[in-house]
PDB file of C-alpha atoms in Angstrom:
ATOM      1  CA  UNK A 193     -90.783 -22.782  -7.097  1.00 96.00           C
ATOM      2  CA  UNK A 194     -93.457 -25.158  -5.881  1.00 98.00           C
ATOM      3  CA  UNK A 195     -93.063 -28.983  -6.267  1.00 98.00           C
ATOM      4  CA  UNK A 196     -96.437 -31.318  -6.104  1.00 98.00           C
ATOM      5  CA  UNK A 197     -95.736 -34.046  -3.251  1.00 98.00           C
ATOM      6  CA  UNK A 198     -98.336 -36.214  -1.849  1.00 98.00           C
ATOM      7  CA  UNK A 199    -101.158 -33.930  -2.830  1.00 97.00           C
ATOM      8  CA  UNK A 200     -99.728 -30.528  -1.669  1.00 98.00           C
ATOM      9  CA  UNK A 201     -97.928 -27.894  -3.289  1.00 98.00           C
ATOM     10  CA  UNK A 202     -94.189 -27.578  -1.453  1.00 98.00           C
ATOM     11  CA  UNK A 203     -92.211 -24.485  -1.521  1.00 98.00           C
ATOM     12  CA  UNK A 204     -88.877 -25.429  -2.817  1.00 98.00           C
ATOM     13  CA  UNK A 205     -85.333 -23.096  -3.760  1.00 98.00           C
ATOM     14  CA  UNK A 206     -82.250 -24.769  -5.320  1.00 97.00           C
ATOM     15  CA  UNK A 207     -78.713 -23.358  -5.427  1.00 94.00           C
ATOM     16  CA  UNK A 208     -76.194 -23.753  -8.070  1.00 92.00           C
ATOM     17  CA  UNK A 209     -75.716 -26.813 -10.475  1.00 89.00           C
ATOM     18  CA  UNK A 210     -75.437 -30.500  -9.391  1.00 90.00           C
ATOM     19  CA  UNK A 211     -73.514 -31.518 -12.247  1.00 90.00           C
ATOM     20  CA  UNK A 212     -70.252 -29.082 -13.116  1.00 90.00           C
ATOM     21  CA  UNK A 213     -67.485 -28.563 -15.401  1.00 91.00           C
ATOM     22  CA  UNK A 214     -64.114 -30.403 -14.131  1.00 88.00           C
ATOM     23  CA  UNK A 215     -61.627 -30.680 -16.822  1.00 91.00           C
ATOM     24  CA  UNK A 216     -62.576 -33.502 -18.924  1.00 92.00           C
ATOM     25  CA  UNK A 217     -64.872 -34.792 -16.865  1.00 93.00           C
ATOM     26  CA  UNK A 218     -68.559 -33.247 -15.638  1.00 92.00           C
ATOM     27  CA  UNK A 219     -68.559 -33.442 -11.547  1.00 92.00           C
ATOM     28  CA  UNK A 220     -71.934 -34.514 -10.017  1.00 93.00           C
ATOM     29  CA  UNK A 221     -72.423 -33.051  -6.653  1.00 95.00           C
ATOM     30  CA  UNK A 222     -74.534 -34.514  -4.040  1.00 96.00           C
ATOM     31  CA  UNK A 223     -77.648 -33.055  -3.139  1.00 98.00           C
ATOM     32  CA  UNK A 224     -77.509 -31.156   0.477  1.00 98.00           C
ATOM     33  CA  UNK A 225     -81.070 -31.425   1.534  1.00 98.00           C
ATOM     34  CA  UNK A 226     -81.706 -29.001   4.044  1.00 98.00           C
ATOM     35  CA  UNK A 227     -84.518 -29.568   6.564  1.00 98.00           C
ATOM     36  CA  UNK A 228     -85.746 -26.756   8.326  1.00 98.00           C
ATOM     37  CA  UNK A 229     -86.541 -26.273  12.099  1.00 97.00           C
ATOM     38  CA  UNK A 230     -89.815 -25.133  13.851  1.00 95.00           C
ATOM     39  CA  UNK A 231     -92.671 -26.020  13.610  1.00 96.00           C
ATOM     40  CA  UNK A 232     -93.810 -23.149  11.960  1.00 95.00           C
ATOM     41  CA  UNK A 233     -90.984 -21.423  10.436  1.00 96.00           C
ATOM     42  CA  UNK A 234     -89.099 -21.536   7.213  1.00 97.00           C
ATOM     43  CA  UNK A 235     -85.904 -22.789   5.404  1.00 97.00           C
ATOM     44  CA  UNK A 236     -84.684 -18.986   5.720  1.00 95.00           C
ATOM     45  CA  UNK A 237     -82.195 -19.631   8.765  1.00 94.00           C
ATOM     46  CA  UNK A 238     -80.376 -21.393   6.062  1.00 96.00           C
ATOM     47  CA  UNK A 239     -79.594 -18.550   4.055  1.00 96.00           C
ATOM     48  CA  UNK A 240     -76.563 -17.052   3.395  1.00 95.00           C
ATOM     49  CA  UNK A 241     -74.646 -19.039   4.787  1.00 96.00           C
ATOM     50  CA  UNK A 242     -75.176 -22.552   3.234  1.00 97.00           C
ATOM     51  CA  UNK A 243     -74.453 -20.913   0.012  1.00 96.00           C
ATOM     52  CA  UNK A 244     -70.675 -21.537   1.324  1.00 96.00           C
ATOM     53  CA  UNK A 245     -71.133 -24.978   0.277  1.00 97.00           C
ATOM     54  CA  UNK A 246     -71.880 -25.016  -2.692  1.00 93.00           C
ATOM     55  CA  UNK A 247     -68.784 -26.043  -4.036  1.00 93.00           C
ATOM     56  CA  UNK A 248     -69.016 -29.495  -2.663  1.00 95.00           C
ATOM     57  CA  UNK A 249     -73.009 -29.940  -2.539  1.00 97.00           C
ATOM     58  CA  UNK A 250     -75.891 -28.976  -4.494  1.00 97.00           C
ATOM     59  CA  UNK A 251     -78.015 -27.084  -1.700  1.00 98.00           C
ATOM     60  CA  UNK A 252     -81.480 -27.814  -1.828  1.00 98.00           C
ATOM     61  CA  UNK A 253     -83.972 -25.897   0.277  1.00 98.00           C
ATOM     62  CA  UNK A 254     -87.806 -26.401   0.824  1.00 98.00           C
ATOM     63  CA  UNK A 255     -90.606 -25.493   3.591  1.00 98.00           C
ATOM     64  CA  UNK A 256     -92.658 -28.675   5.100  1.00 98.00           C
ATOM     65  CA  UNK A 257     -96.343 -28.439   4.834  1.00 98.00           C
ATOM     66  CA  UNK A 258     -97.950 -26.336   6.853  1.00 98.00           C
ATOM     67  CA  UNK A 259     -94.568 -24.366   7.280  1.00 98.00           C
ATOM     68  CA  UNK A 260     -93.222 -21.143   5.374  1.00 97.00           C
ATOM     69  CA  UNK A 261     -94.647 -21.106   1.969  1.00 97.00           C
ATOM     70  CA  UNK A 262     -96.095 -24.835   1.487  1.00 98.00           C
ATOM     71  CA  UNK A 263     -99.258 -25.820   1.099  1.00 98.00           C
ATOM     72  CA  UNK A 264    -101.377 -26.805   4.487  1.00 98.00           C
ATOM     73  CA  UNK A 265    -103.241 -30.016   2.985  1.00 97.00           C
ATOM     74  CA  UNK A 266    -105.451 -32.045   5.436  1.00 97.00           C
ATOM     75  CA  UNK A 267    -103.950 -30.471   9.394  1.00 96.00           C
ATOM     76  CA  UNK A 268    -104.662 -33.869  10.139  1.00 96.00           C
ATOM     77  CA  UNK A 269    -101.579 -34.941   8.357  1.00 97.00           C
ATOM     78  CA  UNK A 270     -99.403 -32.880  10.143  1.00 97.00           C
ATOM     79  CA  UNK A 271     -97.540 -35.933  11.515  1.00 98.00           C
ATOM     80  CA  UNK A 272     -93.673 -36.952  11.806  1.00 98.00           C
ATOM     81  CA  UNK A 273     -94.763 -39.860   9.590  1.00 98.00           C
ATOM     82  CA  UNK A 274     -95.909 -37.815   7.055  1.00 98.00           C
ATOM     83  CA  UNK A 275     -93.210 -34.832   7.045  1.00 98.00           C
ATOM     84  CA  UNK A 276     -91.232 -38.038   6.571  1.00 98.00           C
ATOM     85  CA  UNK A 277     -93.003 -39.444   3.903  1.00 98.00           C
ATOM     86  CA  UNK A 278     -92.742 -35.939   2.385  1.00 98.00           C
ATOM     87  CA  UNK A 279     -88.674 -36.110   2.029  1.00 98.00           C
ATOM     88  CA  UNK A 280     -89.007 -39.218   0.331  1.00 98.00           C
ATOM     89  CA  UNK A 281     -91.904 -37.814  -1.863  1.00 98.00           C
ATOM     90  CA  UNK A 282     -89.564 -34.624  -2.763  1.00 98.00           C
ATOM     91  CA  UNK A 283     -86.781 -36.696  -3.566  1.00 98.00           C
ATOM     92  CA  UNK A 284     -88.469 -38.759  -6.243  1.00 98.00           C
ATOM     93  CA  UNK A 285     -89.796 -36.188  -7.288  1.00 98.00           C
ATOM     94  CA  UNK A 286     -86.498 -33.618  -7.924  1.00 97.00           C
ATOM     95  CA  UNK A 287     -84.854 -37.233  -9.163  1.00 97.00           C
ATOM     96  CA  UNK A 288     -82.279 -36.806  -6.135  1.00 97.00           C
ATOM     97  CA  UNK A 289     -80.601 -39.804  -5.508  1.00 96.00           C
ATOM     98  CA  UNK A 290     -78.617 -40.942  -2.230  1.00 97.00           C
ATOM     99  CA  UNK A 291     -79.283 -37.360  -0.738  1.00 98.00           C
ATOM    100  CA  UNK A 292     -76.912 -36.122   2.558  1.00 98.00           C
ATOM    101  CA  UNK A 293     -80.284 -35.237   4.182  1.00 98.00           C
ATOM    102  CA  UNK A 294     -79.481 -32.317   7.194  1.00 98.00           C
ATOM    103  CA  UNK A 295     -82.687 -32.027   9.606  1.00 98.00           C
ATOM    104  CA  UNK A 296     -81.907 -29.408  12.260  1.00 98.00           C
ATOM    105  CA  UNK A 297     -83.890 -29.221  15.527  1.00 98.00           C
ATOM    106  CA  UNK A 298     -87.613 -30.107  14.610  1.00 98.00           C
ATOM    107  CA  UNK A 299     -86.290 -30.726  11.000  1.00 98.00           C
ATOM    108  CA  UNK A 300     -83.897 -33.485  12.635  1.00 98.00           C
ATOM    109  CA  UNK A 301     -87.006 -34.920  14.343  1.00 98.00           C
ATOM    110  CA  UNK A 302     -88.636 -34.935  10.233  1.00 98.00           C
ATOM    111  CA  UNK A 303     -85.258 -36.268   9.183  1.00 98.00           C
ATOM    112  CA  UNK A 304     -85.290 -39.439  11.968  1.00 98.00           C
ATOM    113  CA  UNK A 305     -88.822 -40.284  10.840  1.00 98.00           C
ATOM    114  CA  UNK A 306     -87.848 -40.393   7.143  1.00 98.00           C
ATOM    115  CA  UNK A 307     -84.594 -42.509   8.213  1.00 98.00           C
ATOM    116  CA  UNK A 308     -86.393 -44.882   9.624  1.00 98.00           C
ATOM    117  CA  UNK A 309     -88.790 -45.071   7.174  1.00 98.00           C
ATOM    118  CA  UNK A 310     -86.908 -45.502   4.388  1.00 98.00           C
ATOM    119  CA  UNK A 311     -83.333 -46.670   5.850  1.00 97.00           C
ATOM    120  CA  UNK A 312     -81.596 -47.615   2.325  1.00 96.00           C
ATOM    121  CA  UNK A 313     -82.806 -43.586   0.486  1.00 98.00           C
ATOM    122  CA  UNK A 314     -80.337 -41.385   2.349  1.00 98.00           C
ATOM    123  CA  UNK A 315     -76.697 -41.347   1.608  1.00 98.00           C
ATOM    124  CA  UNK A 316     -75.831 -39.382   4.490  1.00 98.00           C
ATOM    125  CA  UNK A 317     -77.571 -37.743   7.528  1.00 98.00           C
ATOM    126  CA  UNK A 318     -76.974 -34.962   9.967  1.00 98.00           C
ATOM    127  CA  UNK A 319     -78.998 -34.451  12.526  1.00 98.00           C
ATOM    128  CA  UNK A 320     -77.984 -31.159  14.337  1.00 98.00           C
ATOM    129  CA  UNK A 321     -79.322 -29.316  17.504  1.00 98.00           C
ATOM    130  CA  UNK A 322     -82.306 -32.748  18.090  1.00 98.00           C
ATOM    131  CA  UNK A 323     -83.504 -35.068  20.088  1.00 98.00           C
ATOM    132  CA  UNK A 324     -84.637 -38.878  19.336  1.00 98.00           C
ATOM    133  CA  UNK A 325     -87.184 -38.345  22.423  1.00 98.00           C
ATOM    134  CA  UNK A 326     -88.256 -34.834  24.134  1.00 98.00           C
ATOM    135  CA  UNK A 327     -87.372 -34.851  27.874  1.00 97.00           C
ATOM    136  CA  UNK A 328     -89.489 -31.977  28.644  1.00 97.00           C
ATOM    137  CA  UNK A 329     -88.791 -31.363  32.464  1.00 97.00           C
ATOM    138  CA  UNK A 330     -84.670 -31.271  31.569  1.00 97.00           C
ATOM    139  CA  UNK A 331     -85.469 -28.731  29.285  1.00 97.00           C
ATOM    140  CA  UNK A 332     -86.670 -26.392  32.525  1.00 98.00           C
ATOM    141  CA  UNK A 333     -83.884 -27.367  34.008  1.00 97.00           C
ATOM    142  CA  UNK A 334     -81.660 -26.222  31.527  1.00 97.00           C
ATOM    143  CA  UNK A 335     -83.160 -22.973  31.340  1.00 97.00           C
ATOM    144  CA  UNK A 336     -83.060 -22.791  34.942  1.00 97.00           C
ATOM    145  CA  UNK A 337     -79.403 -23.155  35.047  1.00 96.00           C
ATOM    146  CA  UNK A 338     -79.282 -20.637  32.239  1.00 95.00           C
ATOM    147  CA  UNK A 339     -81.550 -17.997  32.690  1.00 96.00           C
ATOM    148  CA  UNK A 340     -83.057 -18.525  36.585  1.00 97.00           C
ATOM    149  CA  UNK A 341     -86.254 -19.337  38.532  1.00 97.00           C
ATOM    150  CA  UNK A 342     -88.537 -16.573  36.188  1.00 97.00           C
ATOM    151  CA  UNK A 343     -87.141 -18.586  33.140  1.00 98.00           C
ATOM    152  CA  UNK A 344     -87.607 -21.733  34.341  1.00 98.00           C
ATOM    153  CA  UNK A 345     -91.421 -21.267  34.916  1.00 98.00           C
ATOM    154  CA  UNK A 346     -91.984 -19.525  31.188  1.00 98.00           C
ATOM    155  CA  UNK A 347     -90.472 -22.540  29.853  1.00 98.00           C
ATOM    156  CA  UNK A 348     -92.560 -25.097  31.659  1.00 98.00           C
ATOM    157  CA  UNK A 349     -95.544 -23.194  31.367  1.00 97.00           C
ATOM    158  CA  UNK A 350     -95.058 -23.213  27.531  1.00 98.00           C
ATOM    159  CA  UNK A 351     -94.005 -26.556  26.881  1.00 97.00           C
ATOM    160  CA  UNK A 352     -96.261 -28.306  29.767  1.00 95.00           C
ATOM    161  CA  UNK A 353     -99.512 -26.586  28.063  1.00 96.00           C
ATOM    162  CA  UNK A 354     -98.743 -24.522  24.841  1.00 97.00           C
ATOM    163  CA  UNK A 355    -101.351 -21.760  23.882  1.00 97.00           C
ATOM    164  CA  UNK A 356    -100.415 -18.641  21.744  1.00 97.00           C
ATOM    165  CA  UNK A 357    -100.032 -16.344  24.684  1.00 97.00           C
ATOM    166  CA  UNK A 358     -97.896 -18.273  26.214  1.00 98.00           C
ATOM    167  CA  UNK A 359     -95.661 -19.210  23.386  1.00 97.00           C
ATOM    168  CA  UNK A 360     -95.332 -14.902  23.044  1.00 97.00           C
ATOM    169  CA  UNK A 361     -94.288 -14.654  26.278  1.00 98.00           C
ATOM    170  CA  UNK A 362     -91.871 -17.566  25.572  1.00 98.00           C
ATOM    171  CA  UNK A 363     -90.242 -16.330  22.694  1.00 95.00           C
ATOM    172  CA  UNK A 364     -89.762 -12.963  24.555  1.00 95.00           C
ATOM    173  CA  UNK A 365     -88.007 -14.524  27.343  1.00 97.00           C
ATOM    174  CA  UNK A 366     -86.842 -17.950  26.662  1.00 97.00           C
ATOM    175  CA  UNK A 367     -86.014 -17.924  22.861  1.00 96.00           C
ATOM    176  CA  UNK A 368     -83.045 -15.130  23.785  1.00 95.00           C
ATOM    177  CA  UNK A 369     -81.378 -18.347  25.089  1.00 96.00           C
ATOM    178  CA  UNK A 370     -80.859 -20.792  22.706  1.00 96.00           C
ATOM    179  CA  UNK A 371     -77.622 -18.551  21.077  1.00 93.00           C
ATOM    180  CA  UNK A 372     -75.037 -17.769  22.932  1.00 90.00           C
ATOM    181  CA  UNK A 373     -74.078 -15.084  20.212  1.00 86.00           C
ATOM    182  CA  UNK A 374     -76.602 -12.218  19.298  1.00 83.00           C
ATOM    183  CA  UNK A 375     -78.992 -12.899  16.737  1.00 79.00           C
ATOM    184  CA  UNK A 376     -79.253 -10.204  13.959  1.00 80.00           C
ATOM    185  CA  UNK A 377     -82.913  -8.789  14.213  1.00 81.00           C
ATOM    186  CA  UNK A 378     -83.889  -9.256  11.093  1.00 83.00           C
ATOM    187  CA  UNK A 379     -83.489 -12.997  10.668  1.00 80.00           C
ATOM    188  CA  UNK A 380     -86.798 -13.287  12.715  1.00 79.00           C
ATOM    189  CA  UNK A 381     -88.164 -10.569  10.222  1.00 86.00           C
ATOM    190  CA  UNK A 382     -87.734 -12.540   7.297  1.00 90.00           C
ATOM    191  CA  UNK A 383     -89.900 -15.464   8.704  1.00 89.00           C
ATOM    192  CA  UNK A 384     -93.096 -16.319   7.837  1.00 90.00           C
ATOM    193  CA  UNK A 385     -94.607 -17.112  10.988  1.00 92.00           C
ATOM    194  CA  UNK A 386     -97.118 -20.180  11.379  1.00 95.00           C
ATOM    195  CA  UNK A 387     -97.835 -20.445  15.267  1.00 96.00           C
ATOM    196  CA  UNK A 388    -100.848 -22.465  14.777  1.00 97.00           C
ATOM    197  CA  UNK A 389     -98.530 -25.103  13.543  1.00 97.00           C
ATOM    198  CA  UNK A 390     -96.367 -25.530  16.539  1.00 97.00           C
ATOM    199  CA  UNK A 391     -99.345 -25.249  18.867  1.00 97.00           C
ATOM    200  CA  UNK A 392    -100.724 -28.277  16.866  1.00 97.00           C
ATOM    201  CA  UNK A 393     -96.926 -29.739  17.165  1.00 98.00           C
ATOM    202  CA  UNK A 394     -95.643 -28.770  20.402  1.00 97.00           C
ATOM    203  CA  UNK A 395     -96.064 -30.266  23.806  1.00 97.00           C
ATOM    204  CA  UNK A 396     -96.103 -33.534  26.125  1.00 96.00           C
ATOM    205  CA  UNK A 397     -99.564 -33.987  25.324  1.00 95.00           C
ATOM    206  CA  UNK A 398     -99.126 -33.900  21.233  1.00 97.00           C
ATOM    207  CA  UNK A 399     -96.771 -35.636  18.823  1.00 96.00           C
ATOM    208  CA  UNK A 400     -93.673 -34.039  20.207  1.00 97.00           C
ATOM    209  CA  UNK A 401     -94.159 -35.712  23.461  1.00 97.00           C
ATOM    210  CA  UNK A 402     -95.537 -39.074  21.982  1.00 97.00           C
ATOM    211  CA  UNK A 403     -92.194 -39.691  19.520  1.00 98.00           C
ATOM    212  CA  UNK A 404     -89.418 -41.454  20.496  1.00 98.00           C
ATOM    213  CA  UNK A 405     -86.901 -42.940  17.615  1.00 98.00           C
ATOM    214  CA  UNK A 406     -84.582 -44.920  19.779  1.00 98.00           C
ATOM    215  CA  UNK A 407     -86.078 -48.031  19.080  1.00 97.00           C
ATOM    216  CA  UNK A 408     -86.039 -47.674  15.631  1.00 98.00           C
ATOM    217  CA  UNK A 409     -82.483 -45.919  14.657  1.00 98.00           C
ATOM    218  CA  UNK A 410     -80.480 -48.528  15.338  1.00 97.00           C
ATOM    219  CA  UNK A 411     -81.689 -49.616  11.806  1.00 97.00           C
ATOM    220  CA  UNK A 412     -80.547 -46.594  10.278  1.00 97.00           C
ATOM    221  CA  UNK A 413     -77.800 -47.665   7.237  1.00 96.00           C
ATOM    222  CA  UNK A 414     -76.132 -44.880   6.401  1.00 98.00           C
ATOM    223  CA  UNK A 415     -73.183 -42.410   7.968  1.00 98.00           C
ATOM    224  CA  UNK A 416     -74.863 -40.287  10.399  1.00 98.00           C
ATOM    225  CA  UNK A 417     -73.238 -36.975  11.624  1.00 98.00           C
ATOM    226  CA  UNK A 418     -74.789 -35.751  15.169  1.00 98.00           C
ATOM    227  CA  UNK A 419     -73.988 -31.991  15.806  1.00 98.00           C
ATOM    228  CA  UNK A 420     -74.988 -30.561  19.359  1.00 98.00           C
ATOM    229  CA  UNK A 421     -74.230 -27.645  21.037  1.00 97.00           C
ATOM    230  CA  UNK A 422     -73.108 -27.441  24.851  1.00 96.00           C
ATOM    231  CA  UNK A 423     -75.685 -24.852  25.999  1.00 96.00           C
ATOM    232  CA  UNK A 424     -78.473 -25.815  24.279  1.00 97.00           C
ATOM    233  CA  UNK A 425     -81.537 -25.501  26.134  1.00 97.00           C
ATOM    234  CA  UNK A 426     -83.634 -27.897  24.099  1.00 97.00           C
ATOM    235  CA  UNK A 427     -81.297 -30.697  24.220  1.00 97.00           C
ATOM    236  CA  UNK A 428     -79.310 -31.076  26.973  1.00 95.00           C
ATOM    237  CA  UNK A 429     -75.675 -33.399  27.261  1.00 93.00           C
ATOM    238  CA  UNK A 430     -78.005 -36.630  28.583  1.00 94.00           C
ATOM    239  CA  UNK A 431     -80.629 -35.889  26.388  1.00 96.00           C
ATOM    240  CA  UNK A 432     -78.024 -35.575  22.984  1.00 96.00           C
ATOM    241  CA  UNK A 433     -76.211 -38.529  24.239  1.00 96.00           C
ATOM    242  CA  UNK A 434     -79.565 -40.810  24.601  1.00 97.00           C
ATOM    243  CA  UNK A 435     -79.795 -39.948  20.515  1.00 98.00           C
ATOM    244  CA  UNK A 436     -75.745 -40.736  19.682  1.00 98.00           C
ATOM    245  CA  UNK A 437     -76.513 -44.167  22.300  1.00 98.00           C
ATOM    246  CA  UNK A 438     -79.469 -45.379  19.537  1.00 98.00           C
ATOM    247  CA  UNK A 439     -77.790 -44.855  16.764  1.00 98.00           C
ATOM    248  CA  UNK A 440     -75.104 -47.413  14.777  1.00 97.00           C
ATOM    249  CA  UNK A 441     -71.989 -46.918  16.107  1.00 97.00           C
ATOM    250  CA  UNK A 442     -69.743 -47.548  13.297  1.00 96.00           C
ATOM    251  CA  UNK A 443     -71.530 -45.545  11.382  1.00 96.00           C
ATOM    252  CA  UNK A 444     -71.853 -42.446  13.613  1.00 98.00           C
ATOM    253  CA  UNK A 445     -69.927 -39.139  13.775  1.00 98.00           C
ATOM    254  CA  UNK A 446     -70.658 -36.904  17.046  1.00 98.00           C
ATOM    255  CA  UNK A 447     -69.139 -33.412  17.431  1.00 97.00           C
ATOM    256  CA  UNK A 448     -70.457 -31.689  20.326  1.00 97.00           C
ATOM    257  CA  UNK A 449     -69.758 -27.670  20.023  1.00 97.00           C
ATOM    258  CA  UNK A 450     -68.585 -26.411  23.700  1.00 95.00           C
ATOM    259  CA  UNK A 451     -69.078 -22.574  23.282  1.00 92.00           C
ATOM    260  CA  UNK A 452     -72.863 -23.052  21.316  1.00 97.00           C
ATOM    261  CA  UNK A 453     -76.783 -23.044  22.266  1.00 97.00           C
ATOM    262  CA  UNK A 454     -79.478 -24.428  20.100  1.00 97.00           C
ATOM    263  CA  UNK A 455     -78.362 -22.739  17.044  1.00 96.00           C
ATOM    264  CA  UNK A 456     -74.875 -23.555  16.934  1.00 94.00           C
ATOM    265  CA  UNK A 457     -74.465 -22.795  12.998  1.00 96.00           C
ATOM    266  CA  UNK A 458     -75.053 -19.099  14.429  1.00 95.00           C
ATOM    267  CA  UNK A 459     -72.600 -19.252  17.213  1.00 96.00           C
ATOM    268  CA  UNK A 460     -69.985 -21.168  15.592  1.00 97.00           C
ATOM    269  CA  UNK A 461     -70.517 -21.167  11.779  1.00 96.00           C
ATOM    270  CA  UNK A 462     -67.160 -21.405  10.826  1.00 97.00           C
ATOM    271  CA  UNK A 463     -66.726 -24.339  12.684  1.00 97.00           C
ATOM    272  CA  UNK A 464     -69.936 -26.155  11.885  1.00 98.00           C
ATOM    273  CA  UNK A 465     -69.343 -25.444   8.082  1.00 98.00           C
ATOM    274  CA  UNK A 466     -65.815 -26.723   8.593  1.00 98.00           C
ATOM    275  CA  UNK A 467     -67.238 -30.403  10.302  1.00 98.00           C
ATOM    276  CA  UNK A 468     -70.351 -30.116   7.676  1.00 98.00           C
ATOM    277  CA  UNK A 469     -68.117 -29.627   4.562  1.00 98.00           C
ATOM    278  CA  UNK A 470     -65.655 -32.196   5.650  1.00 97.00           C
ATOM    279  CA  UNK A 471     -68.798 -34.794   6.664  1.00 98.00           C
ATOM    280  CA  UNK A 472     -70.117 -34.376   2.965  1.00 98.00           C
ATOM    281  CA  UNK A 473     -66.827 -35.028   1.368  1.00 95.00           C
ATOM    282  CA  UNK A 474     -65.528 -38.099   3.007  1.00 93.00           C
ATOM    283  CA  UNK A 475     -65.570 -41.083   1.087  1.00 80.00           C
TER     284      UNK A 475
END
């Protein structure tokens, strides 16, 4: 379905009830809102398998503008700010209240701008496989030490100066990377694509190199849950640990996943359901 929020049309899916039978008693679940990663893909890398909670949450699902099946609106508003603004505007608008907001990857760097934004809207927050600030030169590093010298130099060359031929040539050799577990073939199939977004997004010389939350999460009120994998490419150990450092401390969960790349709910997604699940139903 499609849900009007600040003047564009957002692609939304919603699984199972939030309030259920329980006895005597009808059981309100909190919403799971799931925020995807990118730029320029689609919630789909959510699907199956955050249908497993949907005993304890009511999973919501949605594409950002300019992503998947959402409106564009003005390109100029492709902004953190904005993709923030829009979780807040989605919220009011599916009446969900105190939502555990999960932003993984780019959709962590959405869900730190909406955080800060709006520090008393989220009941929880999970921010899994992202960065508060993009430290673009430990990134070829890291795929140095992973993949070698050939690597190395597709990385930088994307990330230093994205253009569509490079980013090809990037996801043919770099992308293989981020899992430490093949990927089934199809997932990529089932997405919808947007490159021009991420070329808008991506690189030191555009928004991804000009963010940095660290200043501004300390503010953050509500239990946060920090999942990062050990081999991930796109955030290395110092650059995870600079996020977990800006961030409340008595109000902060890290797990760090020792065996997992970028996408560590497709390496380890027993696990990560396991620490997710129990996250959402602690008091």
């Amino acid at each position: 379905m499609f849900v009007a929020v600040n003047g564009v049309r957002l692609f939304v899916d919603v699984e199972n009830a939030g309030l259920v039978p329980d006895g005597g008693t009808m059981r309100e679940k909190p919403p799971l809102l799931l925020l995807h990663g990118g730029p320029g893909f689609d919630h789909s890398a959510f699907k199956p398998l955050f249908s497993s909670l949907s005993d304890v949450a009511q999973v919501v699902y949605y594409d950002h503008r300019g992503n998947g099946r959402s409106e564009d609106g003005d390109r100029a508003a492709w902004t953190l700010a904005q993709w923030g603004d829009d979780v807040k505007g989605l919220c009011d608008a599916l009446g969900l209240v105190r939502p555990v907001v999960l932003g993984m990857s780019f959709g962590g760097y959405v869900a730190q701008a909406y955080a800060t934004r709006y520090p008393d809207h989220p009941g929880k927050l999970v921010l899994v496989s992202t960065a508060a600030r993009v430290d673009f030169p430990a990134i070829v590093e890291r795929f140095r030490g992973l993949g070698g010298g050939e690597v190395a130099r597709i990385a930088e060359t994307y990330w230093t100066a994205p253009t569509a031929e490079r980013r090809a040539e990037y996801f043919r050799t770099c992308v293989p990377f981020y899992r430490r577990r093949p990927v089934d073939p199809a997932r990529m199939q089932r997405v919808p694509v947007r490159n021009d977004t991420a070329l808008h997004f991506n690189g030191p010389d555009n928004e991804q190199g000009r963010m940095d939350f660290r200043p501004a999460l300390g503010g953050v009120r509500c239990p946060v849950l920090v999942m990062a994998g050990e081999h991930d490419p796109l955030v290395p150990p110092s650059v995870g640990q600079a996020l977990v450092a800006a961030l409340p401390p008595d109000r902060l969960r890290f797990e760090r996943f020792a065996e997992c790349g970028h996408d560590l709910f497709g390496d380890a997604p027993d696990h990560a359901v396991a620490v997710l699940r129990d996250f959402i139903a602690a008091a």
